[in-house]
Amino acid sequence: MKYWRPAYYGLMAFWLLAGLGSGQRAFFVLFFSQALLALAALAMNVWASYTFRFQQTLSSSQTIHGQPVHLLLHIYNENILPYPLMKIRIATPIRNEHRDLQFNLAAGSQVDFDLVLDCPYRGDYRVGMTIIDFIDIFNLVRLPFNMARLPYYRMPELLVYPRLEHLHRIRMHLLERSASFRHHEATDDATEPFSTVRSYRPGDTRKMIHWKASCRQQTLLTRQFELSAEPSVRLVIDFQAPPWTGEAAWQAEDALCESAAALIHQVLLLGLPLRLTCLGSPGPFTSDNLLGSRGLKDFQQIYRFLAAVQFSRPSVNKTADNKPTDNKPADNKQREYKTAGNQPTGPDQQASLLTSQLADLATETTESRAILVLTTQVDLALVPALNQLRRHKRPAMIVVAGPSPDLATVSDLHLQLARQAAELQRQLNELQLPAWFVRYGEGLDAEMLRQQSVGSEAAPVNRGHS
């Protein structure tokens, strides 16, 4: 059947040329008979593409990394004629992968599918039918029909959250809450002391106004303390593109977001104020954000952000099958936030952005209980930057996320990065800088347990990606 279609249309051309050359009516009859059959097959395919009915739903629009979801697909034929052969392409949450369904549908019947979609990576996806191929019974005409042409068609959206683990074995004495500290910024106007307000001054923001006290006194009153007197925990998350390539980069991104979710949840669970700084990140957390006043209520917004955030990298968009392309984003793609400004794309520029941020933290006036750095970079320039923080009495810890071991050595570039990670681990050990190297699929809690079993509590032993 591979050569059937070329042979059919080649024979049509032969009948036409033979008829034009000889003038005999029989050749024209054969030519027009084949042409009419092909046109009828085309009309049947077009009719089927606009008359078939379907229903597709997800068992859940939100899930957690590692937990599959079900895509329920129902195709109906409510007409008196059977449909031609249908081949449906299904976009899945797995990048560079799709599924194909092939079936015939008789008149007045339906076909049901229950597809299990694995979710190995966190992200915001659009899944479901993308392209349907209609092939007539004679295999003469193949009509690819893009579902995006239907004005009412919307692909189901699936949000995959990073796995959230509780750091039961966390040993960070820097994060222990001290009873001598207290918040000067209350979360409820009714419980805030009246002595902490003053008269309104031009330039005071609306957030600083004490509305209940202003109503009682019939004049605008402003809080005198906007920031918390308790030293906050500074969390710096590096959302720049990992140095890894391909699936290894996706795994490193997933491991970073999973570690970030675990640390943020732990800090907010302890009731500590959290200052969040995101590098190379579009979205709501691009600058310095003070969180923790509402405890775990602040976590859901950050958790959703970690699920959908896209790491800054050169323009690489994805098609309906979540495949990378060099063109503009299509409608059916894994959605991305727009990156504000020109983000650095080279490895050296990415490392310089992180190290410059750490240098600024070493000289900032805001007191921090601890500085937690999360990154996928394995640049050796991070060592002097972290050491500088320690010299300025800024306690800092770093989490380096990377791919699973089986993908860390698949190419020369990955081997080079693995050796560089091992060297970074050695230098951090020599300086006794707290650090954890987290691999995809293992989790930060398991890494902390492993280090606590082989190292001291004050200076955990590091383990590289190699």
Short mmCIF file of C-alpha atoms in Angstrom, two decimals:
data_model
loop_
_atom_site.label_atom_id
_atom_site.label_comp_id
_atom_site.label_asym_id
_atom_site.label_seq_id
_atom_site.Cartn_x
_atom_site.Cartn_y
_atom_site.Cartn_z
CA MET A 1 0.00 0.00 0.00
CA LYS A 2 3.01 2.29 0.28
CA TYR A 3 3.15 2.91 -3.47
CA TRP A 4 -0.58 2.67 -4.13
CA ARG A 5 -1.31 6.40 -4.06
CA PRO A 6 1.59 7.43 -6.38
CA ALA A 7 0.68 4.61 -8.75
CA TYR A 8 -2.97 5.70 -8.82
CA TYR A 9 -2.24 9.32 -9.67
CA GLY A 10 0.52 8.30 -12.05
CA LEU A 11 -1.97 6.17 -13.94
CA MET A 12 -4.35 9.15 -14.08
CA ALA A 13 -1.63 11.25 -15.67
CA PHE A 14 -0.93 8.45 -18.15
CA TRP A 15 -4.62 8.26 -19.21
CA LEU A 16 -4.71 12.02 -19.68
CA LEU A 17 -1.56 12.12 -21.79
CA ALA A 18 -2.71 9.11 -23.79
CA GLY A 19 -6.07 10.74 -24.46
CA LEU A 20 -4.48 14.04 -25.48
CA GLY A 21 -2.04 12.23 -27.74
CA SER A 22 -4.43 9.80 -29.41
CA GLY A 23 -7.74 11.59 -29.06
CA GLN A 24 -9.52 8.37 -28.11
CA ARG A 25 -12.51 8.73 -25.82
CA ALA A 26 -11.69 5.64 -23.72
CA PHE A 27 -8.60 7.26 -22.21
CA PHE A 28 -10.59 10.33 -21.16
CA VAL A 29 -13.29 8.13 -19.64
CA LEU A 30 -10.69 6.32 -17.54
CA PHE A 31 -9.06 9.60 -16.54
CA PHE A 32 -12.28 11.29 -15.45
CA SER A 33 -13.46 8.13 -13.66
CA GLN A 34 -10.35 8.13 -11.50
CA ALA A 35 -10.54 11.90 -11.01
CA LEU A 36 -14.18 11.74 -9.89
CA LEU A 37 -13.34 8.93 -7.47
CA ALA A 38 -10.54 11.02 -5.95
CA LEU A 39 -12.81 14.07 -5.69
CA ALA A 40 -15.51 11.99 -4.03
CA ALA A 41 -12.98 10.69 -1.51
CA LEU A 42 -11.82 14.26 -0.82
CA ALA A 43 -15.40 15.45 -0.35
CA MET A 44 -16.05 12.56 2.05
CA ASN A 45 -13.02 13.50 4.13
CA VAL A 46 -13.98 17.18 4.25
CA TRP A 47 -17.54 16.27 5.22
CA ALA A 48 -16.30 14.01 8.02
CA SER A 49 -13.91 16.66 9.36
CA TYR A 50 -16.72 19.15 9.91
CA THR A 51 -19.48 16.80 11.05
CA PHE A 52 -17.85 14.50 13.58
CA ARG A 53 -18.60 15.16 17.24
CA PHE A 54 -16.28 14.67 20.16
CA GLN A 55 -15.89 15.22 23.87
CA GLN A 56 -12.58 15.23 25.71
CA THR A 57 -12.06 15.89 29.40
CA LEU A 58 -9.31 15.48 31.94
CA SER A 59 -9.87 13.62 35.17
CA SER A 60 -8.16 16.57 36.89
CA SER A 61 -6.88 19.89 35.61
CA GLN A 62 -4.16 19.92 38.28
CA THR A 63 -1.82 17.21 39.43
CA ILE A 64 1.55 16.70 41.08
CA HIS A 65 4.75 15.58 39.43
CA GLY A 66 4.70 11.81 39.12
CA GLN A 67 0.93 11.40 39.43
CA PRO A 68 -0.77 10.47 36.11
CA VAL A 69 -4.06 11.88 34.90
CA HIS A 70 -6.70 10.36 32.63
CA LEU A 71 -7.77 11.89 29.32
CA LEU A 72 -11.28 10.75 28.44
CA LEU A 73 -12.00 11.00 24.72
CA HIS A 74 -15.36 10.23 23.09
CA ILE A 75 -15.85 10.39 19.29
CA TYR A 76 -19.43 10.31 17.93
CA ASN A 77 -20.84 9.63 14.45
CA GLU A 78 -24.45 10.82 14.43
CA ASN A 79 -24.80 10.62 10.63
CA ILE A 80 -26.18 7.96 8.32
CA LEU A 81 -22.85 7.43 6.55
CA PRO A 82 -19.72 5.85 8.04
CA TYR A 83 -16.64 7.96 8.61
CA PRO A 84 -13.39 7.30 6.77
CA LEU A 85 -10.35 6.02 8.60
CA MET A 86 -9.35 8.50 11.34
CA LYS A 87 -5.86 8.90 12.78
CA ILE A 88 -5.77 11.24 15.78
CA ARG A 89 -2.62 12.76 17.24
CA ILE A 90 -2.75 13.37 20.99
CA ALA A 91 -0.46 15.91 22.69
CA THR A 92 0.81 14.72 26.09
CA PRO A 93 2.63 16.37 29.01
CA ILE A 94 5.80 14.56 27.94
CA ARG A 95 7.91 16.82 25.78
CA ASN A 96 8.75 15.61 22.25
CA GLU A 97 6.18 12.84 22.52
CA HIS A 98 2.65 12.31 21.25
CA ARG A 99 0.25 9.41 20.90
CA ASP A 100 -1.60 8.24 17.81
CA LEU A 101 -5.07 6.71 17.73
CA GLN A 102 -6.43 4.97 14.63
CA PHE A 103 -9.98 3.70 14.15
CA ASN A 104 -13.02 3.48 11.87
CA LEU A 105 -16.42 4.73 12.98
CA ALA A 106 -19.64 3.29 11.59
CA ALA A 107 -22.85 5.27 11.21
CA GLY A 108 -24.68 5.99 14.47
CA SER A 109 -21.87 4.71 16.68
CA GLN A 110 -19.19 6.05 18.98
CA VAL A 111 -15.74 5.11 20.24
CA ASP A 112 -14.35 5.83 23.71
CA PHE A 113 -10.73 6.11 24.86
CA ASP A 114 -9.32 6.36 28.37
CA LEU A 115 -5.72 7.49 28.03
CA VAL A 116 -3.36 7.58 30.99
CA LEU A 117 -1.02 10.58 30.72
CA ASP A 118 2.21 10.43 32.68
CA CYS A 119 3.50 13.70 34.15
CA PRO A 120 7.28 13.37 34.63
CA TYR A 121 7.93 17.13 34.70
CA ARG A 122 6.19 20.06 36.31
CA GLY A 123 4.75 22.64 33.94
CA ASP A 124 1.66 24.17 32.37
CA TYR A 125 0.53 22.06 29.41
CA ARG A 126 -2.21 21.87 26.84
CA VAL A 127 -3.09 18.27 26.07
CA GLY A 128 -5.56 16.49 23.84
CA MET A 129 -6.30 16.23 20.13
CA THR A 130 -4.16 18.34 17.82
CA ILE A 131 -4.32 16.93 14.26
CA ILE A 132 -6.73 14.39 12.76
CA ASP A 133 -5.91 12.60 9.51
CA PHE A 134 -8.95 11.51 7.48
CA ILE A 135 -8.12 8.74 4.98
CA ASP A 136 -10.78 7.41 2.62
CA ILE A 137 -11.54 3.73 2.18
CA PHE A 138 -9.52 3.54 -1.05
CA ASN A 139 -6.50 5.30 0.51
CA LEU A 140 -6.55 7.89 -2.26
CA VAL A 141 -6.75 11.13 -0.27
CA ARG A 142 -5.23 11.94 3.11
CA LEU A 143 -6.72 15.07 4.67
CA PRO A 144 -4.83 16.39 7.74
CA PHE A 145 -7.22 18.49 9.79
CA ASN A 146 -5.82 20.86 12.40
CA MET A 147 -8.21 21.08 15.34
CA ALA A 148 -7.14 24.68 15.91
CA ARG A 149 -9.21 25.61 12.85
CA LEU A 150 -12.36 24.99 14.84
CA PRO A 151 -13.28 28.31 16.48
CA TYR A 152 -14.82 26.58 19.49
CA TYR A 153 -12.01 24.12 20.13
CA ARG A 154 -9.92 24.54 23.26
CA MET A 155 -7.36 22.02 24.38
CA PRO A 156 -7.69 20.96 28.02
CA GLU A 157 -5.17 22.70 30.26
CA LEU A 158 -3.11 20.68 32.71
CA LEU A 159 -1.02 22.23 35.48
CA VAL A 160 1.60 19.89 36.93
CA TYR A 161 2.93 21.04 40.30
CA PRO A 162 6.40 20.09 41.48
CA ARG A 163 6.45 17.38 44.09
CA LEU A 164 6.22 18.82 47.59
CA GLU A 165 8.25 17.05 50.25
CA HIS A 166 8.47 17.90 53.92
CA LEU A 167 12.01 18.41 55.15
CA HIS A 168 11.69 16.28 58.28
CA ARG A 169 15.43 15.87 58.56
CA ILE A 170 16.35 19.49 57.97
CA ARG A 171 19.12 20.66 60.28
CA MET A 172 19.55 24.37 59.76
CA HIS A 173 20.17 25.98 63.11
CA LEU A 174 20.11 29.30 61.29
CA LEU A 175 16.39 28.84 60.65
CA GLU A 176 15.42 28.16 64.24
CA ARG A 177 13.04 30.79 65.42
CA SER A 178 14.19 32.89 68.35
CA ALA A 179 11.73 34.05 70.97
CA SER A 180 13.51 37.40 71.25
CA PHE A 181 12.26 38.46 67.82
CA ARG A 182 8.77 39.69 67.12
CA HIS A 183 6.92 41.15 64.15
CA HIS A 184 6.26 44.87 64.23
CA GLU A 185 3.96 44.56 61.23
CA ALA A 186 0.72 42.94 62.30
CA THR A 187 -1.47 41.17 59.79
CA ASP A 188 -4.70 42.47 61.27
CA ASP A 189 -5.45 46.14 61.73
CA ALA A 190 -7.57 45.38 64.79
CA THR A 191 -4.64 43.90 66.73
CA GLU A 192 -1.98 46.44 65.76
CA PRO A 193 -0.91 48.79 68.60
CA PHE A 194 -2.03 52.38 68.16
CA SER A 195 1.47 53.59 69.09
CA THR A 196 2.86 52.23 65.84
CA VAL A 197 1.05 54.78 63.65
CA ARG A 198 1.73 58.40 62.74
CA SER A 199 0.08 61.12 60.68
CA TYR A 200 -0.09 60.69 56.94
CA ARG A 201 2.71 62.26 54.93
CA PRO A 202 2.67 62.88 51.17
CA GLY A 203 4.35 59.96 49.45
CA ASP A 204 3.18 57.26 51.85
CA THR A 205 1.88 54.25 49.96
CA ARG A 206 -1.67 52.99 50.32
CA LYS A 207 -0.38 49.77 51.83
CA MET A 208 1.13 51.69 54.77
CA ILE A 209 -2.16 53.39 55.76
CA HIS A 210 -3.82 52.07 58.93
CA TRP A 211 -7.43 52.20 57.77
CA LYS A 212 -9.21 51.24 61.01
CA ALA A 213 -7.23 53.70 63.10
CA SER A 214 -7.80 56.36 60.43
CA CYS A 215 -11.56 55.81 60.64
CA ARG A 216 -11.56 56.07 64.41
CA GLN A 217 -9.55 59.31 64.40
CA GLN A 218 -11.16 60.74 61.23
CA THR A 219 -7.72 61.42 59.74
CA LEU A 220 -5.23 59.42 57.72
CA LEU A 221 -2.75 57.54 59.88
CA THR A 222 0.25 55.59 58.57
CA ARG A 223 2.08 52.65 60.07
CA GLN A 224 5.55 53.55 61.29
CA PHE A 225 6.93 50.06 60.77
CA GLU A 226 6.47 48.61 57.30
CA LEU A 227 9.07 45.87 57.60
CA SER A 228 9.42 43.10 60.11
CA ALA A 229 11.92 43.60 62.92
CA GLU A 230 12.71 39.92 62.83
CA PRO A 231 15.53 39.05 60.39
CA SER A 232 14.11 37.36 57.35
CA VAL A 233 15.31 34.36 55.40
CA ARG A 234 16.57 35.39 51.98
CA LEU A 235 15.84 32.90 49.21
CA VAL A 236 17.54 33.48 45.85
CA ILE A 237 16.22 31.26 43.05
CA ASP A 238 18.14 31.22 39.78
CA PHE A 239 15.67 30.65 36.94
CA GLN A 240 18.26 31.03 34.20
CA ALA A 241 18.66 28.28 31.64
CA PRO A 242 20.62 25.29 32.99
CA PRO A 243 23.97 24.51 31.36
CA TRP A 244 22.64 21.06 30.52
CA THR A 245 20.90 20.32 27.25
CA GLY A 246 17.87 18.31 26.18
CA GLU A 247 16.06 16.21 28.74
CA ALA A 248 18.85 16.73 31.27
CA ALA A 249 18.00 20.44 31.33
CA TRP A 250 14.31 19.66 31.93
CA GLN A 251 15.26 17.38 34.81
CA ALA A 252 17.51 20.03 36.34
CA GLU A 253 14.70 22.60 36.15
CA ASP A 254 12.27 20.18 37.76
CA ALA A 255 14.70 19.35 40.57
CA LEU A 256 15.27 23.05 41.22
CA CYS A 257 11.56 23.87 41.48
CA GLU A 258 10.97 20.86 43.70
CA SER A 259 13.75 21.93 46.07
CA ALA A 260 12.49 25.52 46.06
CA ALA A 261 8.97 24.39 46.97
CA ALA A 262 10.30 22.28 49.85
CA LEU A 263 12.44 25.08 51.28
CA ILE A 264 9.74 27.75 50.95
CA HIS A 265 7.19 25.49 52.59
CA GLN A 266 9.58 24.74 55.45
CA VAL A 267 10.41 28.41 56.06
CA LEU A 268 6.75 29.47 56.02
CA LEU A 269 5.84 26.51 58.23
CA LEU A 270 8.31 27.80 60.83
CA GLY A 271 6.57 31.17 60.68
CA LEU A 272 9.66 33.03 59.49
CA PRO A 273 9.50 36.06 57.19
CA LEU A 274 10.79 35.16 53.74
CA ARG A 275 12.39 37.44 51.18
CA LEU A 276 12.15 35.91 47.73
CA THR A 277 14.40 37.02 44.88
CA CYS A 278 14.09 35.37 41.45
CA LEU A 279 16.78 35.80 38.79
CA GLY A 280 15.87 35.57 35.12
CA SER A 281 12.26 34.97 36.03
CA PRO A 282 9.24 36.58 34.41
CA GLY A 283 6.06 36.71 36.42
CA PRO A 284 5.03 38.14 39.78
CA PHE A 285 8.25 37.44 41.73
CA THR A 286 10.86 39.27 39.65
CA SER A 287 12.01 41.57 42.46
CA ASP A 288 12.42 41.54 46.22
CA ASN A 289 9.24 40.14 47.79
CA LEU A 290 8.57 39.92 51.52
CA LEU A 291 6.37 36.95 52.36
CA GLY A 292 5.35 35.05 55.42
CA SER A 293 2.98 37.47 57.11
CA ARG A 294 0.10 35.07 56.40
CA GLY A 295 2.09 31.92 57.05
CA LEU A 296 1.26 29.03 54.74
CA LYS A 297 -1.45 31.10 53.04
CA ASP A 298 1.33 32.74 51.02
CA PHE A 299 2.59 29.37 49.82
CA GLN A 300 -0.12 28.54 47.29
CA GLN A 301 0.69 31.50 45.05
CA ILE A 302 4.39 30.65 45.08
CA TYR A 303 3.64 26.97 44.52
CA ARG A 304 1.60 27.75 41.42
CA PHE A 305 4.34 30.07 40.18
CA LEU A 306 6.93 27.30 40.55
CA ALA A 307 4.67 24.95 38.59
CA ALA A 308 4.26 27.23 35.57
CA VAL A 309 7.46 29.29 35.47
CA GLN A 310 9.66 28.94 32.40
CA PHE A 311 13.41 29.32 32.73
CA SER A 312 14.88 32.16 30.68
CA ARG A 313 16.70 30.92 27.60
CA PRO A 314 17.08 31.80 23.91
CA SER A 315 13.76 31.87 22.07
CA VAL A 316 12.69 28.22 21.99
CA ASN A 317 8.97 27.76 21.56
CA LYS A 318 6.91 24.60 21.52
CA THR A 319 4.32 23.32 19.12
CA ALA A 320 1.06 21.57 19.82
CA ASP A 321 3.01 18.43 20.70
CA ASN A 322 5.19 20.43 23.11
CA LYS A 323 8.12 20.15 20.68
CA PRO A 324 10.76 22.88 20.41
CA THR A 325 10.64 25.09 17.33
CA ASP A 326 12.37 28.25 16.19
CA ASN A 327 9.14 29.98 15.21
CA LYS A 328 6.68 32.06 17.16
CA PRO A 329 4.55 30.28 19.76
CA ALA A 330 1.55 28.41 18.43
CA ASP A 331 -1.81 28.35 20.14
CA ASN A 332 -1.40 24.73 21.20
CA LYS A 333 1.84 24.79 23.15
CA GLN A 334 3.22 24.57 26.60
CA ARG A 335 2.46 28.06 27.80
CA GLU A 336 5.28 30.40 28.77
CA TYR A 337 5.43 33.62 30.68
CA LYS A 338 6.86 36.54 28.75
CA THR A 339 10.37 37.39 29.85
CA ALA A 340 10.76 41.04 30.74
CA GLY A 341 13.89 42.64 29.34
CA ASN A 342 16.90 41.02 27.75
CA GLN A 343 17.99 38.08 29.86
CA PRO A 344 21.53 36.71 29.53
CA THR A 345 21.73 33.48 27.63
CA GLY A 346 25.40 32.44 27.71
CA PRO A 347 26.78 30.34 30.59
CA ASP A 348 29.29 33.02 31.57
CA GLN A 349 26.64 35.73 31.57
CA GLN A 350 24.29 33.58 33.61
CA ALA A 351 26.94 32.89 36.24
CA SER A 352 27.89 36.57 36.36
CA LEU A 353 24.26 37.54 37.03
CA LEU A 354 24.04 35.16 39.99
CA THR A 355 27.44 36.11 41.41
CA SER A 356 26.66 39.82 41.09
CA GLN A 357 23.42 39.24 42.99
CA LEU A 358 25.34 37.46 45.75
CA ALA A 359 27.83 40.33 45.85
CA ASP A 360 24.97 42.78 46.36
CA LEU A 361 23.59 40.65 49.19
CA ALA A 362 26.97 40.76 50.92
CA THR A 363 26.78 44.55 51.23
CA GLU A 364 23.05 45.11 51.69
CA THR A 365 21.84 46.78 54.86
CA THR A 366 18.82 44.54 55.42
CA GLU A 367 19.57 41.94 58.06
CA SER A 368 18.99 38.34 57.00
CA ARG A 369 18.87 35.30 59.23
CA ALA A 370 20.15 33.13 56.38
CA ILE A 371 20.64 33.29 52.62
CA LEU A 372 19.51 30.24 50.64
CA VAL A 373 20.65 30.02 47.03
CA LEU A 374 19.08 27.61 44.54
CA THR A 375 20.60 27.23 41.10
CA THR A 376 21.35 24.78 38.30
CA GLN A 377 24.68 26.41 37.47
CA VAL A 378 27.91 24.57 38.32
CA ASP A 379 30.22 27.53 37.76
CA LEU A 380 33.26 27.75 40.03
CA ALA A 381 32.73 31.51 40.40
CA LEU A 382 30.03 30.68 42.94
CA VAL A 383 32.66 29.61 45.47
CA PRO A 384 34.29 33.03 46.03
CA ALA A 385 30.86 34.68 45.95
CA LEU A 386 29.59 32.42 48.75
CA ASN A 387 32.84 32.83 50.66
CA GLN A 388 32.44 36.59 50.44
CA LEU A 389 29.02 36.30 52.05
CA ARG A 390 30.57 34.39 54.92
CA ARG A 391 33.29 37.01 55.37
CA HIS A 392 30.56 39.63 55.67
CA LYS A 393 28.88 37.45 58.31
CA ARG A 394 26.04 36.56 55.97
CA PRO A 395 25.26 32.87 56.60
CA ALA A 396 24.61 31.30 53.22
CA MET A 397 23.68 27.85 51.95
CA ILE A 398 23.40 26.67 48.36
CA VAL A 399 21.37 23.98 46.63
CA VAL A 400 22.59 22.90 43.18
CA ALA A 401 20.02 20.97 41.15
CA GLY A 402 20.98 18.63 38.34
CA PRO A 403 19.72 15.76 36.18
CA SER A 404 19.57 12.11 37.09
CA PRO A 405 22.86 10.16 36.91
CA ASP A 406 21.89 8.25 33.76
CA LEU A 407 21.55 11.52 31.80
CA ALA A 408 24.54 13.31 33.33
CA THR A 409 27.04 11.51 31.07
CA VAL A 410 25.23 11.13 27.74
CA SER A 411 27.43 13.60 25.86
CA ASP A 412 30.82 15.31 26.03
CA LEU A 413 29.17 18.48 27.31
CA HIS A 414 27.45 16.62 30.10
CA LEU A 415 30.70 14.87 31.04
CA GLN A 416 32.42 18.23 31.23
CA LEU A 417 29.63 19.61 33.41
CA ALA A 418 29.83 16.55 35.68
CA ARG A 419 33.56 17.10 36.18
CA GLN A 420 32.92 20.78 36.86
CA ALA A 421 30.26 19.86 39.42
CA ALA A 422 32.71 17.53 41.14
CA GLU A 423 35.29 20.33 41.31
CA LEU A 424 32.67 22.71 42.69
CA GLN A 425 31.80 20.12 45.33
CA ARG A 426 35.47 19.74 46.29
CA GLN A 427 36.04 23.47 46.70
CA LEU A 428 32.88 23.89 48.75
CA ASN A 429 34.03 21.06 51.00
CA GLU A 430 37.41 22.67 51.54
CA LEU A 431 35.80 25.94 52.62
CA GLN A 432 33.15 24.09 54.66
CA LEU A 433 30.33 25.97 52.95
CA PRO A 434 26.92 24.32 53.48
CA ALA A 435 25.71 22.95 50.15
CA TRP A 436 23.49 20.22 48.77
CA PHE A 437 23.60 18.68 45.30
CA VAL A 438 20.14 17.41 44.40
CA ARG A 439 19.50 15.03 41.54
CA TYR A 440 16.25 14.68 39.65
CA GLY A 441 13.97 12.14 41.28
CA GLU A 442 15.82 11.93 44.60
CA GLY A 443 14.65 15.00 46.51
CA LEU A 444 16.26 17.43 48.90
CA ASP A 445 15.16 15.55 52.01
CA ALA A 446 16.94 12.38 50.91
CA GLU A 447 20.08 14.35 50.12
CA MET A 448 20.07 15.94 53.57
CA LEU A 449 19.66 12.53 55.20
CA ARG A 450 22.55 11.13 53.16
CA GLN A 451 24.83 13.98 54.15
CA GLN A 452 23.86 13.83 57.81
CA SER A 453 24.78 10.14 57.87
CA VAL A 454 28.30 10.76 56.52
CA GLY A 455 29.15 14.29 57.63
CA SER A 456 28.99 16.65 60.54
CA GLU A 457 25.99 18.79 61.32
CA ALA A 458 27.83 22.07 60.92
CA ALA A 459 29.38 21.38 57.52
CA PRO A 460 27.51 18.82 55.42
CA VAL A 461 29.49 16.82 52.91
CA ASN A 462 28.67 17.60 49.28
CA ARG A 463 28.03 15.14 46.52
CA GLY A 464 28.32 16.11 42.85
CA HIS A 465 26.36 15.01 39.82
CA SER A 466 29.00 12.65 38.54
#
